Every structure is written in structure tokens, then in C-alpha cells.
CSV table of C-alpha atoms in Angstrom, one decimal:
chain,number,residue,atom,x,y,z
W,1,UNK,CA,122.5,105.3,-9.8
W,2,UNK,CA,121.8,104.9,-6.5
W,3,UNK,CA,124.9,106.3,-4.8
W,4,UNK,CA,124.6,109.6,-6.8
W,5,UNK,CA,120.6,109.9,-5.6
W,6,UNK,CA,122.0,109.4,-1.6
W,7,UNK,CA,125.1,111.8,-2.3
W,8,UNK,CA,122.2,114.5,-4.3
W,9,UNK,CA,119.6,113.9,-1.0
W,10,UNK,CA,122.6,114.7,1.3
W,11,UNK,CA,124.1,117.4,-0.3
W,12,UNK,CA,120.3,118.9,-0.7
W,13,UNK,CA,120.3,118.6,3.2
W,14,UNK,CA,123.2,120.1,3.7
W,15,UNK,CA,122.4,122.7,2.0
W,16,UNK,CA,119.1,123.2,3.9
W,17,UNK,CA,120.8,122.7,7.4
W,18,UNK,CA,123.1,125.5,6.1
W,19,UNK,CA,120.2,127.8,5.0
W,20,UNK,CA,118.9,127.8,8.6
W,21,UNK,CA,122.0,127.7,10.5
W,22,UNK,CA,122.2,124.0,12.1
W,23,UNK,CA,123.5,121.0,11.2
W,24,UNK,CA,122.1,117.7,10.0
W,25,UNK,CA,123.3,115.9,12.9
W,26,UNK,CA,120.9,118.8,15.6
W,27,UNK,CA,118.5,118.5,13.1
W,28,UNK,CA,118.4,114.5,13.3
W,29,UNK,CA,118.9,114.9,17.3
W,30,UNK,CA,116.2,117.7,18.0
W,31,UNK,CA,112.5,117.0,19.1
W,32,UNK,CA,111.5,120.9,18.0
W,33,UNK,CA,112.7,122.7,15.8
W,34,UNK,CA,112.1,126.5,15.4
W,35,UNK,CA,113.1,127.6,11.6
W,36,UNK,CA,110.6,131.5,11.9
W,37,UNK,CA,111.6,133.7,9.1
W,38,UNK,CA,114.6,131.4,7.4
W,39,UNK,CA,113.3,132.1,3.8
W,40,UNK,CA,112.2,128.7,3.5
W,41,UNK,CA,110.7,128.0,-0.3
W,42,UNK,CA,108.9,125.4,-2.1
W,43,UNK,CA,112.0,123.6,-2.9
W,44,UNK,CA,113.6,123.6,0.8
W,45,UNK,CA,110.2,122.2,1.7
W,46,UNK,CA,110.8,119.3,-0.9
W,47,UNK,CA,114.1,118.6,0.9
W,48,UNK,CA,112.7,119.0,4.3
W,49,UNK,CA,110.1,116.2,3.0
W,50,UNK,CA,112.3,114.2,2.0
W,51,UNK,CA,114.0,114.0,5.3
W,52,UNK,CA,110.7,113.2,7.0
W,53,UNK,CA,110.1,110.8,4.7
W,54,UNK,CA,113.3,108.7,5.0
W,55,UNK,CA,112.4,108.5,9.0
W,56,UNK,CA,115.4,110.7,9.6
W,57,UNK,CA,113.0,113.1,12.0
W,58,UNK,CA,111.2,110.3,14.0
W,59,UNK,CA,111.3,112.4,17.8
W,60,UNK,CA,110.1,115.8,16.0
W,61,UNK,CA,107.7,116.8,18.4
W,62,UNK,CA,107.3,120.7,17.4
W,63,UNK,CA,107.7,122.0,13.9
W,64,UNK,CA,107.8,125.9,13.8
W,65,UNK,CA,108.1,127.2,9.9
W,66,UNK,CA,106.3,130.1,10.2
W,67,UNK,CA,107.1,133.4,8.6
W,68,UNK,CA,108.8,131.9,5.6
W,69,UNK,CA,107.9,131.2,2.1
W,70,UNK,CA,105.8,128.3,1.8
W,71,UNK,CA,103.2,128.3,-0.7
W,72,UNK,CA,100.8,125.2,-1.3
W,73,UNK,CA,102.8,123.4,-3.6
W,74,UNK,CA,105.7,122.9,-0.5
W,75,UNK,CA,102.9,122.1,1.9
W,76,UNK,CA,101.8,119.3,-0.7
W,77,UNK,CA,105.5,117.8,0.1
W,78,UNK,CA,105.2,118.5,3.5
W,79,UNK,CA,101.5,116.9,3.3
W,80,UNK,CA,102.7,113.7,1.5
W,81,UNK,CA,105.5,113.3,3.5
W,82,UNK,CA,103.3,113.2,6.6
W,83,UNK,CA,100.9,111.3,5.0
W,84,UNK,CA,103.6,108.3,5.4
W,85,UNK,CA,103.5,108.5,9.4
W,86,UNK,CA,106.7,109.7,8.8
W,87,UNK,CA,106.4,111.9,12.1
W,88,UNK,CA,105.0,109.4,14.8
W,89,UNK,CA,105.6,112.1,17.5
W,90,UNK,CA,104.4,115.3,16.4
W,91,UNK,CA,101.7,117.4,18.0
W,92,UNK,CA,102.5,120.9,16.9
W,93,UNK,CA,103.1,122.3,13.8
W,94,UNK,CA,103.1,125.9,13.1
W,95,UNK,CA,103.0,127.8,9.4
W,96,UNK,CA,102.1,131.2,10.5
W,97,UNK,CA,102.4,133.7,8.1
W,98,UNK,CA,103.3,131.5,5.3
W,99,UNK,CA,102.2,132.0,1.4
W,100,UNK,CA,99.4,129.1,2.4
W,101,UNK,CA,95.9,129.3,1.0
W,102,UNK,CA,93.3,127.0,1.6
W,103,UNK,CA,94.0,124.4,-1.2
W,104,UNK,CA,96.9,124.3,0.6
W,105,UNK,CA,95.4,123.2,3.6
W,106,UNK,CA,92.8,121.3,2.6
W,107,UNK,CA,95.7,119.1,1.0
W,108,UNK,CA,97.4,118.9,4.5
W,109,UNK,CA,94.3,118.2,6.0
W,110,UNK,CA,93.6,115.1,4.1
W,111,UNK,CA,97.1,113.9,4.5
């Protein structure tokens, strides 16, 4: 049950860490993090969420995801995860050039 959720969330960050070429350990340490053009999806976004919303990423002061592949449906996890105060320290977030329209921002927006 519960073991095999917390082994499923770490291997899905792994995997992610991997994707972008860092480890969870910088990724837990840094305060910004710049992941332009890594091919991040929907489903990265989910995981990235899920870190955010576990506290993992308290210092996270500057987000860079821009020029990947984030549509509205990963910037609803992204939303909701922020939406928890999940990111008590962050002032700059940037999703340049992302697959983001505006129902996609209007859910960030509100979160």
C-alpha cells in the first residue's frame, strides 16, 4: 500500500531528475532551477507537482520551464500544487514558449 506509492513517487522522480540531467538531492538543495528546452510533458509536470506538493521544494525561489511541452492540463498540476503554499519562496516563474493557452492560465491564476 503505502510503501509501493512512496517507492512509485520516488522512482517517478528519479526518473524526472534523470530527464533533465540533475539529481533529486540538487533538485531538493537548489533555490532556482533552470529546466529550458528538457521536453518536459504533462506527465513530468504531474511528478514535478507532486514534489512541490510534498514540501520537498520549500527554498525554490526561480522556476524556469520554458521552451518545453507543457500544455494546460500540466499547468493545472502545477496550479494545484501551488495552490497548497507548497512554494513559500517563489517570485519567479517562467513558461515561455510552452503549449499554454489561456484556460491554462486562467487556472494558474486562480491558484
Amino acid at each position: 500500500g503505502e510503501l509501493l506509492k512512496l517507492q512509485e513517487v520516488h522512482a517517478n522522480a528519479q526518473a524526472l531528475c534523470a530527464k533533465v540531467g540533475t539529481t533529486c538531492r540538487a533538485l531538493r538543495e537548489s533555490n532556482r532551477v533552470f529546466w529550458t528546452s528538457k521536453k518536459i510533458n504533462a506527465a513530468d509536470t504531474a511528478v514535478l507537482a507532486q514534489l512541490i506538493g510534498s514540501g520537498a521544494l520549500p527554498q525554490l525561489g526561480l522556476l524556469d520551464l520554458s521552451k518545453n511541452e507543457i500544455g494546460n492540463i500540466g499547468l493545472r498540476y502545477f496550479g494545484d500544487a501551488l495552490a497548497m503554499g507548497a512554494l513559500p519562496r517563489l517570485e519567479k516563474l517562467f513558461l515561455f514558449h510552452n503549449q499554454i493557452s489561456d484556460p491554462g492560465m486562467i487556472a494558474l491564476s486562480e491558484a
